[in-house]
Tab-separated table of C-alpha atoms and ligand atoms in Angstrom:
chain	number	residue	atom	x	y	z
A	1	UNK	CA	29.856	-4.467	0.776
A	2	UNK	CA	28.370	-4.275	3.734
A	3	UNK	CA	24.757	-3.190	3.998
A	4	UNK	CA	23.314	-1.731	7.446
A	5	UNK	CA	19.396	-2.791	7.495
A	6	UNK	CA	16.882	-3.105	11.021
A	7	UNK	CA	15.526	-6.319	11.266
A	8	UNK	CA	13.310	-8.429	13.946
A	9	UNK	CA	14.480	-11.809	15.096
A	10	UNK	CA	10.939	-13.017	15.854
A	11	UNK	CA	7.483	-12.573	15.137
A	12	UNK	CA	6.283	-9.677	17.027
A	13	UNK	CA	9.983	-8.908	18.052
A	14	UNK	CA	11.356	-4.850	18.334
A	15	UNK	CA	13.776	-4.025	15.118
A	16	UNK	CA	17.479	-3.891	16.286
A	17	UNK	CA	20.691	-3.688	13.930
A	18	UNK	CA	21.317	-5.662	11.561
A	19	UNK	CA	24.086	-6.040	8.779
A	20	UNK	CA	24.490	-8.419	5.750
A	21	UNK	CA	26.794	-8.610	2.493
A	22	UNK	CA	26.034	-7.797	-0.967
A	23	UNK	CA	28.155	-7.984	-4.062
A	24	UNK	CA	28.133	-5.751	-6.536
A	25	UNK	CA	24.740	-5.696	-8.912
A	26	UNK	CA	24.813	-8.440	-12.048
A	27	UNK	CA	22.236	-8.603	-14.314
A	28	UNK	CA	19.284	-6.526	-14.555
A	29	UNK	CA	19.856	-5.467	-10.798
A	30	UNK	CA	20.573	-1.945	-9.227
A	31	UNK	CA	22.121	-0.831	-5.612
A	32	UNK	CA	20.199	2.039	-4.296
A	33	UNK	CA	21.361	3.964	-1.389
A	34	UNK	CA	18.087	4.570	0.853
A	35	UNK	CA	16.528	7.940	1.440
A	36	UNK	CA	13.345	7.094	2.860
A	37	UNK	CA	11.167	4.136	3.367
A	38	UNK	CA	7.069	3.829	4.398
A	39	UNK	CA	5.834	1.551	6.687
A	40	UNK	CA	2.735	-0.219	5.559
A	41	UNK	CA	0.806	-2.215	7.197
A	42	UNK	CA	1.929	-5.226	5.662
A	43	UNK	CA	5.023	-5.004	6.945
A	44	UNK	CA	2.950	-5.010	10.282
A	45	UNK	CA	1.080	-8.326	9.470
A	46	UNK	CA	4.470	-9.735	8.264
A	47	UNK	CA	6.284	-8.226	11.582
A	48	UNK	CA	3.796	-10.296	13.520
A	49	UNK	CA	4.081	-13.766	11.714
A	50	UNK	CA	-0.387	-13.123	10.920
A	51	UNK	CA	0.746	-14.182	7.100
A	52	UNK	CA	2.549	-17.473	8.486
A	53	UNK	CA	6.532	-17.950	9.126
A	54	UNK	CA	8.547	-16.002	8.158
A	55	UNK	CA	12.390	-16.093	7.350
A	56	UNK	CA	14.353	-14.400	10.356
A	57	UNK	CA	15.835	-12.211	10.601
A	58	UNK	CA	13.419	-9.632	8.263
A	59	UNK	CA	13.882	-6.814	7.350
A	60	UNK	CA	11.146	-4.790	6.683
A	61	UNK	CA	9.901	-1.394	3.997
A	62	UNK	CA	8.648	-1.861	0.933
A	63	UNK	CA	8.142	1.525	-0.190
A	64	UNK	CA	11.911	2.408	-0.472
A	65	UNK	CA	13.032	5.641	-2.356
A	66	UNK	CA	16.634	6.125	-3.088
A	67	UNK	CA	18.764	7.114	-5.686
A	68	UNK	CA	20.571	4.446	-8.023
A	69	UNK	CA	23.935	3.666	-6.399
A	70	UNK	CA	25.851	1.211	-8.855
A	71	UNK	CA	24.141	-0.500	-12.048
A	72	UNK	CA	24.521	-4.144	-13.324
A	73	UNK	CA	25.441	-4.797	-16.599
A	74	UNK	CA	22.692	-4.819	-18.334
A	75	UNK	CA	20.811	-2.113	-17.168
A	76	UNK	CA	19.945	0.753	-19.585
A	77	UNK	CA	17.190	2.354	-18.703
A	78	UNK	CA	18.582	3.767	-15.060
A	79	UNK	CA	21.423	6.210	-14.573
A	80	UNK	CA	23.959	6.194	-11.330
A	81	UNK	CA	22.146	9.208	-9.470
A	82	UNK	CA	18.864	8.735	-10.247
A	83	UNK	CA	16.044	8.789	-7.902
A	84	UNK	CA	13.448	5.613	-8.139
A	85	UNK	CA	11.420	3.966	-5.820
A	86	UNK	CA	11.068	0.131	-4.939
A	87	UNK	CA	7.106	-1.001	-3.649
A	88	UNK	CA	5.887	-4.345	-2.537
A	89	UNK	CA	6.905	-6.438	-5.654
A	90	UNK	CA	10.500	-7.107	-6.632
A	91	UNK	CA	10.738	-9.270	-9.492
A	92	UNK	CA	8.416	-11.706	-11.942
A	93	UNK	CA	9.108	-14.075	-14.482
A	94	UNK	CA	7.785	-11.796	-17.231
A	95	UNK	CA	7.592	-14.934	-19.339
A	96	UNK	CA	3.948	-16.365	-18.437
A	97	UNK	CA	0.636	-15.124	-19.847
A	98	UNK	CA	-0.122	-12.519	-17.100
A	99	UNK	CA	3.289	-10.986	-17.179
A	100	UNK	CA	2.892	-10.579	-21.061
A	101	UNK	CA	-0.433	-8.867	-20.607
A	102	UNK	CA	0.980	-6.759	-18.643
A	103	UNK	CA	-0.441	-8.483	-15.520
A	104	UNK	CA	3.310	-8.804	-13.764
A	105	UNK	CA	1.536	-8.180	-10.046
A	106	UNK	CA	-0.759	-10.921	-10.899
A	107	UNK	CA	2.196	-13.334	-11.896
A	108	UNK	CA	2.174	-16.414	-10.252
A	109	UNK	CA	6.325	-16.608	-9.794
A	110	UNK	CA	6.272	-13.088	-8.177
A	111	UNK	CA	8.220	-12.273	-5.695
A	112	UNK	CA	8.297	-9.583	-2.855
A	113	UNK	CA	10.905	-6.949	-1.022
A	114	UNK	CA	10.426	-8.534	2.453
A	115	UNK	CA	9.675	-12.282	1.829
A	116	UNK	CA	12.098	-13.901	1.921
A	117	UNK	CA	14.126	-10.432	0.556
A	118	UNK	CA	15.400	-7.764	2.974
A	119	UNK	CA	13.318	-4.765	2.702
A	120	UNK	CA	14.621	-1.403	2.644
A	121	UNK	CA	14.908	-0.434	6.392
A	122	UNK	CA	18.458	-0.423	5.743
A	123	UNK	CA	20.871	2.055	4.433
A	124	UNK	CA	21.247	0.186	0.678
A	125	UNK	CA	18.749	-2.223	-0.838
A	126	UNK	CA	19.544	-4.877	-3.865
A	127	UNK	CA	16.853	-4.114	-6.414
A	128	UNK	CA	15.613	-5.631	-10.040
A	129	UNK	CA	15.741	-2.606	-12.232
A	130	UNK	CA	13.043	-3.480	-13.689
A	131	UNK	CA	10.887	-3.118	-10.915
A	132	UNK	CA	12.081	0.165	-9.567
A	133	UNK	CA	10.360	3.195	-10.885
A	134	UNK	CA	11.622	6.640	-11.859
A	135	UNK	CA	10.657	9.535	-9.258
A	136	UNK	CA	8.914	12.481	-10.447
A	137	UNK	CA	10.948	15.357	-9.769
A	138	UNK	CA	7.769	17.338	-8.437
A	139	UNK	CA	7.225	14.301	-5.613
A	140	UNK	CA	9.591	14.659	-2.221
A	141	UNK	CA	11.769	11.039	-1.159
A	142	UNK	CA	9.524	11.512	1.751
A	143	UNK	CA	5.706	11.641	-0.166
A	144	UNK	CA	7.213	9.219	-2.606
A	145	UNK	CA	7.384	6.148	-0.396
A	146	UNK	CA	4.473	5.533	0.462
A	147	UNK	CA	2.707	6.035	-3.057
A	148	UNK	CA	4.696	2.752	-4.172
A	149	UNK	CA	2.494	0.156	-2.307
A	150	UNK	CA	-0.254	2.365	-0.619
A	151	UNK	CA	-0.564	4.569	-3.550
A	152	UNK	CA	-0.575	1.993	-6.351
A	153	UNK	CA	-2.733	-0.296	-4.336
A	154	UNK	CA	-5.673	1.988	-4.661
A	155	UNK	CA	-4.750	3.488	-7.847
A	156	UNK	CA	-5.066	-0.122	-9.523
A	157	UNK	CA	-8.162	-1.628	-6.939
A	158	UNK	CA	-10.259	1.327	-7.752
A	159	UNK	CA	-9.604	1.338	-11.357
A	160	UNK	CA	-10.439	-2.509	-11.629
A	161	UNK	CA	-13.287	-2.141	-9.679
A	162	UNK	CA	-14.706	0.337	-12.270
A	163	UNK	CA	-13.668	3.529	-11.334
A	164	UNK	CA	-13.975	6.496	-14.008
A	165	UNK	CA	-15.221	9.885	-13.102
A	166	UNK	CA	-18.761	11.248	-11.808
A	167	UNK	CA	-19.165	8.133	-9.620
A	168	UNK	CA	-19.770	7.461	-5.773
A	169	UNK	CA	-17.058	6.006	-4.265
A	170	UNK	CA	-16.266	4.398	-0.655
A	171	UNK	CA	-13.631	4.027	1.287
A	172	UNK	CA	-13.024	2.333	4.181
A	173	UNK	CA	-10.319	3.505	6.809
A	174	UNK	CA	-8.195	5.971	6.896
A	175	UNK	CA	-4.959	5.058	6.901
A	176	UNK	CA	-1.872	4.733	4.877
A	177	UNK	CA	-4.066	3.393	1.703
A	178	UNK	CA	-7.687	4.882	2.604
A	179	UNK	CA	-6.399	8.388	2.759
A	180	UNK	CA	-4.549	8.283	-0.362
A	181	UNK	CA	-7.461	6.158	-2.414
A	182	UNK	CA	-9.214	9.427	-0.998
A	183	UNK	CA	-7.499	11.994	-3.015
A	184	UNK	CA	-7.142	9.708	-6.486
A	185	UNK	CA	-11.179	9.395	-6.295
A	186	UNK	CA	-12.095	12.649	-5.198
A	187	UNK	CA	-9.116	13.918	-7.862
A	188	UNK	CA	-10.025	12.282	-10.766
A	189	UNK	CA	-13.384	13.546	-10.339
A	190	UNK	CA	-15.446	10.969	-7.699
A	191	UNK	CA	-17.855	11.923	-5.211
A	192	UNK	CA	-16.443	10.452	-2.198
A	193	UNK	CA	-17.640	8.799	1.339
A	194	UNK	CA	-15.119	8.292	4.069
A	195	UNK	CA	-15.735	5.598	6.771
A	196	UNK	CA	-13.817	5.954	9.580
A	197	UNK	CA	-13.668	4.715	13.353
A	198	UNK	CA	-11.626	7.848	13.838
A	199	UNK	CA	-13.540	11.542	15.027
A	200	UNK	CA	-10.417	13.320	14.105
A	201	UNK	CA	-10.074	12.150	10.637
A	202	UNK	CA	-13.590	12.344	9.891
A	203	UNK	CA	-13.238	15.827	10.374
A	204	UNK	CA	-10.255	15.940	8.168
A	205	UNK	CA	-11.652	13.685	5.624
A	206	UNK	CA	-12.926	17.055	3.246
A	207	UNK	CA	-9.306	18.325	3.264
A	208	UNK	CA	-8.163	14.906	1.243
A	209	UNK	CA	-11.742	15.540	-0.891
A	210	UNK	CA	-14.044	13.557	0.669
A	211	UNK	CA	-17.668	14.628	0.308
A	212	UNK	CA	-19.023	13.166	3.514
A	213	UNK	CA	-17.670	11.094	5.907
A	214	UNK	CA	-19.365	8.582	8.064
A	215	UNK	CA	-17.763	7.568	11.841
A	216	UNK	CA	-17.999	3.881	12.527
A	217	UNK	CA	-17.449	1.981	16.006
A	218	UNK	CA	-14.267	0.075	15.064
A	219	UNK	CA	-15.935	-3.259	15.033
A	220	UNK	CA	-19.638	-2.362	15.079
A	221	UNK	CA	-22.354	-2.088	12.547
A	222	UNK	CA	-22.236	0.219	9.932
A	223	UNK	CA	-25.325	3.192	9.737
A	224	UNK	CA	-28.227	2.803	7.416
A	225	UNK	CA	-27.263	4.225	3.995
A	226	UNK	CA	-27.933	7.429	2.805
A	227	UNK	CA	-26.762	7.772	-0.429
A	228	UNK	CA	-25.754	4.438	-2.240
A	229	UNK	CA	-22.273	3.672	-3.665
A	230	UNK	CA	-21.139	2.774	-6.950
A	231	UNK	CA	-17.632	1.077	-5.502
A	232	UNK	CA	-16.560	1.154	-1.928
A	233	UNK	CA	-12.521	0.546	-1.307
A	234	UNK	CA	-11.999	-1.385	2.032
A	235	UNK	CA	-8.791	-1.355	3.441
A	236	UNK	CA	-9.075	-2.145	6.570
A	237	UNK	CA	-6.879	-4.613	8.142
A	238	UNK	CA	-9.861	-6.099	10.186
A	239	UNK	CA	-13.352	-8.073	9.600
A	240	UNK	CA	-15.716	-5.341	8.805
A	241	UNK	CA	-19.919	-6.086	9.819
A	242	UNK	CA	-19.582	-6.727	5.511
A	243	UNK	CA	-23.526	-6.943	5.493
A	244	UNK	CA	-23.880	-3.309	6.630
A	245	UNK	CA	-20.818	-2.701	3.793
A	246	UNK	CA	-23.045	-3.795	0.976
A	247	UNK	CA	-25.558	-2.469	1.295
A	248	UNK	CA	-24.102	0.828	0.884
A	249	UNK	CA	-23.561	-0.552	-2.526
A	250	UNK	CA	-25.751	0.452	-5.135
A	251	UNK	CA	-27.077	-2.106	-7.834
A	252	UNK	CA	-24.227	-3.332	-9.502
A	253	UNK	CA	-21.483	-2.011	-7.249
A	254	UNK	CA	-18.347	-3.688	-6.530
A	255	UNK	CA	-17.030	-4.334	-3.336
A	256	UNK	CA	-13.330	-4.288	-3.424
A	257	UNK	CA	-11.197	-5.572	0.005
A	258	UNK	CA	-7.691	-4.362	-0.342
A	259	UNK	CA	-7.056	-4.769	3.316
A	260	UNK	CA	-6.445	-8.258	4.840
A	261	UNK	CA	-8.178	-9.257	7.711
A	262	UNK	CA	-7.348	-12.644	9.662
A	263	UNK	CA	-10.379	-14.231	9.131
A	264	UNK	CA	-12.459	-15.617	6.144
A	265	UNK	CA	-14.760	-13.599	4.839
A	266	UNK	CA	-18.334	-14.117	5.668
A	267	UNK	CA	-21.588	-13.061	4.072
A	268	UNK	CA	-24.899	-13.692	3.708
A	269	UNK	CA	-25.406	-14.403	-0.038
A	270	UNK	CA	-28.245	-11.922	-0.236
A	271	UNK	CA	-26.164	-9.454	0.808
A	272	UNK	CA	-24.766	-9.546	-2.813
A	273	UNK	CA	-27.147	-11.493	-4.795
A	274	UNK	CA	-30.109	-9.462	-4.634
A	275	UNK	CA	-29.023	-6.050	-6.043
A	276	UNK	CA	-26.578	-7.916	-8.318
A	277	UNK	CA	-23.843	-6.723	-6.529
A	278	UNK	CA	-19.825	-7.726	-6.753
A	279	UNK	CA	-16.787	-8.567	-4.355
A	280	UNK	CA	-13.512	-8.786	-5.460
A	281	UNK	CA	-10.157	-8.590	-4.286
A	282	UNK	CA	-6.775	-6.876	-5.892
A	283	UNK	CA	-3.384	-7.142	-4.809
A	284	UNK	CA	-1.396	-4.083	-5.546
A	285	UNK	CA	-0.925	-2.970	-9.216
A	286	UNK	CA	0.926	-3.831	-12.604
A	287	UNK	CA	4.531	-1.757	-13.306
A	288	UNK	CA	2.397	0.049	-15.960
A	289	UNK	CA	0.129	1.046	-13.397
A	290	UNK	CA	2.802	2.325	-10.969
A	291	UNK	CA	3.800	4.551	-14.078
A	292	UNK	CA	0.265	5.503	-14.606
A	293	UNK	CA	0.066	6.504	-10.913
A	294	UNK	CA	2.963	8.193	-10.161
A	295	UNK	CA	2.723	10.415	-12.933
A	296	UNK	CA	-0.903	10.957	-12.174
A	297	UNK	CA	-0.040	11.777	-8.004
A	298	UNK	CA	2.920	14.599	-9.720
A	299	UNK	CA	0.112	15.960	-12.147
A	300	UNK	CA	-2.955	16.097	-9.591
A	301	UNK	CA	-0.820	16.863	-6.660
A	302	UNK	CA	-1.713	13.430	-4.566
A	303	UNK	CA	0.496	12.518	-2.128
A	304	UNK	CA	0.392	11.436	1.407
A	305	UNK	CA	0.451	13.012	4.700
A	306	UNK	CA	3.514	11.597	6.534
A	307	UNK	CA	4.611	11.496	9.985
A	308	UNK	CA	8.766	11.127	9.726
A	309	UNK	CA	10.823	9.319	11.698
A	310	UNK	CA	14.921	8.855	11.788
A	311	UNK	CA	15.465	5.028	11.160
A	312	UNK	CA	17.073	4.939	14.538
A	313	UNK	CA	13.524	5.489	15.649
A	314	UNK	CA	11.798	2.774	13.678
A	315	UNK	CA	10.243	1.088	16.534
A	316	UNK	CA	8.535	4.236	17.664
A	317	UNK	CA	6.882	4.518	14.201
A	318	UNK	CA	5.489	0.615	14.830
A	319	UNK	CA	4.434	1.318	18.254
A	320	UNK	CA	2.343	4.334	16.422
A	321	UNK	CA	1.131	1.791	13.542
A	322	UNK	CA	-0.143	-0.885	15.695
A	323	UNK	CA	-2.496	1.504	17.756
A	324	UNK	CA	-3.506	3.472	14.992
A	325	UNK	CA	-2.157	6.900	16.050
A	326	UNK	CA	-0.315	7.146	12.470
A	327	UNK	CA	-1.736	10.319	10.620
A	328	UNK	CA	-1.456	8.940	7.799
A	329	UNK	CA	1.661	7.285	7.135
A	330	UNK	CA	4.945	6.890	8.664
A	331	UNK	CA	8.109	7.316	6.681
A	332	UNK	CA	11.402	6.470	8.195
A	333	UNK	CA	14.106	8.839	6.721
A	334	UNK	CA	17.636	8.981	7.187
A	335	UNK	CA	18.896	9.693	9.901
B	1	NAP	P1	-3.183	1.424	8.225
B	1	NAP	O1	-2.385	2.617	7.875
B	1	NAP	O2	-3.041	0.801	9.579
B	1	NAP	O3	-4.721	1.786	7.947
B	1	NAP	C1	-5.770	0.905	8.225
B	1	NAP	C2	-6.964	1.720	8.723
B	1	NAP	O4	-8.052	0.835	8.972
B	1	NAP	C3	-6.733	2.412	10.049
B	1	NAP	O5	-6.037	3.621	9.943
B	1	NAP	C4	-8.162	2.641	10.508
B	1	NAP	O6	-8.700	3.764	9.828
B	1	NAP	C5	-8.890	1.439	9.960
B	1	NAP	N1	-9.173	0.490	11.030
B	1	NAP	C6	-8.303	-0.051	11.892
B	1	NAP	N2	-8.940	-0.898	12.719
B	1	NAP	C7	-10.249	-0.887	12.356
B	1	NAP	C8	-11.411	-1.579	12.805
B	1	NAP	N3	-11.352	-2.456	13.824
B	1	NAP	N4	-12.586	-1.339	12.176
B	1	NAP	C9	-12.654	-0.483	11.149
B	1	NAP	N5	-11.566	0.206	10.704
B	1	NAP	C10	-10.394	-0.012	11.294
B	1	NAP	O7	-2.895	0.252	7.182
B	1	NAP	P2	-2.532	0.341	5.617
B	1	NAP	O8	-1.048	0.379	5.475
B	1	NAP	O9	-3.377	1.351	4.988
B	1	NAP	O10	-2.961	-1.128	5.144
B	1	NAP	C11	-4.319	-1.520	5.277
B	1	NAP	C12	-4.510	-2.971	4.908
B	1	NAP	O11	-4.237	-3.122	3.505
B	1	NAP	C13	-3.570	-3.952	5.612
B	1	NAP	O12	-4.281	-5.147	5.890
B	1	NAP	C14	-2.491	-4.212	4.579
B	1	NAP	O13	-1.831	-5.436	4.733
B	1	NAP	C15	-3.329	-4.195	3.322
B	1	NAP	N6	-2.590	-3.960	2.071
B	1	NAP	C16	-3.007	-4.650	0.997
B	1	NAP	C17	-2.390	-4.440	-0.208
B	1	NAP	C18	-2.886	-5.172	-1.428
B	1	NAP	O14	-2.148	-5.236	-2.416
B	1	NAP	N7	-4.093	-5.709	-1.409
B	1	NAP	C19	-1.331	-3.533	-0.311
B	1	NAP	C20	-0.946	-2.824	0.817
B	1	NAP	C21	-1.589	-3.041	2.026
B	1	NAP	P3	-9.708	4.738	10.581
B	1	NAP	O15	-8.890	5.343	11.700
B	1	NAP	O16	-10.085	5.681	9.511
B	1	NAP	O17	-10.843	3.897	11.047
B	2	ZN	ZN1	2.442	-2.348	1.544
């Protein structure tokens, strides 16, 4: 069949038509017809060739949500019909140590919906069953989306930096990811501090559960702290001044960047070494974990704040991504 997908022809190019053939789904793989598909800012960094070269043309959207349109032949667990979702991960060896602990996203043969892959800006998208997830019934095609890389990003980078309940959390920017780590911290019981280089969601930052919420220039120093932080989420796509990060921390708090800025990171080693304090990185979150957090976002009532767009307007939804005008996420739905 033929499938009808947006793609760019170059790095930094607009998204114009594109088509390509599939055959019907062998193996473990599913068709899904396309309802609705975020835009992350990876796809961004991807867009623009900031991750290296890419294979042309791409398609981008990895946080498709569709319903399962034909089933390979060994599929069981999926019925034609169903709705499931697709994030930034599509397929693993689930062979090697880390995919048998239950580690897949940290597997080392991994592989992803646009590299390489064509994402699902497109009317269909090929998928591995066994990385596309049941929608709750209680979560919209629309919310959905982005919970499957924004959502389970946080989910899983606040949970292995430490995160319980009755703790002070951090989280820098506000977009797609920041304002949904903001509702699973403040949800599952977190005092929370939102940094933000935007006025207009600082004052909205309470309505997602924040506690307080601190403005930043974007690119300047951060404030003095006032109240020390037992993890702080950055997901900014930028260098932050990481000095004036830390030492928001507390003793013992953990760092964790999510986002992915251009440059190396660098720090002072006092920054970290004095109060004992911890950076790490995490790269989205195990399938167990997208369980875990979808059923979670149904339960506690997380979900995102989307602007919508018809796919024939994906470039407009970009445009609005790349200058930060996005509140919070934009969703391309059908058109
Ligand atoms: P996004 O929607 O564009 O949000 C990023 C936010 O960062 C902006 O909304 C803005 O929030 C803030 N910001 C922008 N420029 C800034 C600056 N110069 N200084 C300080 N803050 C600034 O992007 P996203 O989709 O949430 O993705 C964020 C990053 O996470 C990207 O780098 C993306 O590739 C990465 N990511 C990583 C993973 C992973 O597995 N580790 C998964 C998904 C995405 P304010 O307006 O509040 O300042
Ligand atoms: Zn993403």
């Amino acid at each position: 069949m033929q499938i009808n997908a947006l793609a760019a022809s170059r790095p930094g190019g607009p998204l114009q038509p594109f088509t390509y053939e599939a055959g019907p789904p062998e193996g473990h793989h599913v068709l899904i017809r396309v309802h609705a598909c975020g835009l992350c800012h990876s796809d961004l960094h991807v867009l623009d060739g900031d991750w290296g070269e890419m294979e042309y043309p791409l398609v981008p959207g990895h946080e498709v949500v569709g319903e399962v349109a034909a089933l390979g032949p060994l599929v069981a667990h999926l019925r034609v019909g169903e709705r499931v979702g697709v994030g930034w991960q599509s397929g693993a060896c689930l062979g090697c140590q880390d995919c048998l602990r239950g580690h897949d996203n940290l597997c080392d043969d991994q592989t992803a919906t646009i590299l390489g892959g064509r994402g699902g800006f497109a009317d269909f998208l090929p998928a591995d069953s066994r990385f596309a997830f049941p929608i709750p019934a209680s979560i919209g095609s629309d919310a959905a989306g982005p919970l499957l890389c924004g959502g389970v990003t946080v989910y899983s980078g606040l949970r292995h930096a430490g995160m319980g309940s009755g703790q002070e959390i951090g989280v820098v920017g506000l977009g797609g990811l920041g304002h949904l780590a903001v509702q699973f911290a403040a949800k599952l019981g977190n005092r929370v501090t939102a940094f933000t280089t935007s006025p207009d969601k600082a004052e909205f930052a309470a309505s997602l559960g924040a506690h307080r919420a601190v403005v930043l220039e974007p690119g300047g120093k951060f404030p003095a702290p006032e109240r020390k932080l037992d993890i702080i989420l950055d997901t900014v796509p930028h260098t932050l001044d990481w000095e004036g990060c830390l030492s928001h921390l507390a003793s013992d708090g953990v760092l964790n960047v999510v986002g992915v800025p251009q440059e190396p990171l660098s720090i002072p080693v006092l920054a970290f070494q004095d109060k004992r304090r911890r950076i790490m990185g995490s790269s989205i979150g195990s399938r167990a974990e997208m369980r875990d957090m979808l059923t979670l976002a149904a339960e506690y009532g997380i979900l995102p704040l989307v602007e919508t767009f018809p796919f024939s307007r994906a470039n407009d939804a970009v445009d609005r991504l790349r200058t930060n005008a996005v509140r919070y996420r934009a969703v391309l739905v059908r058109d």
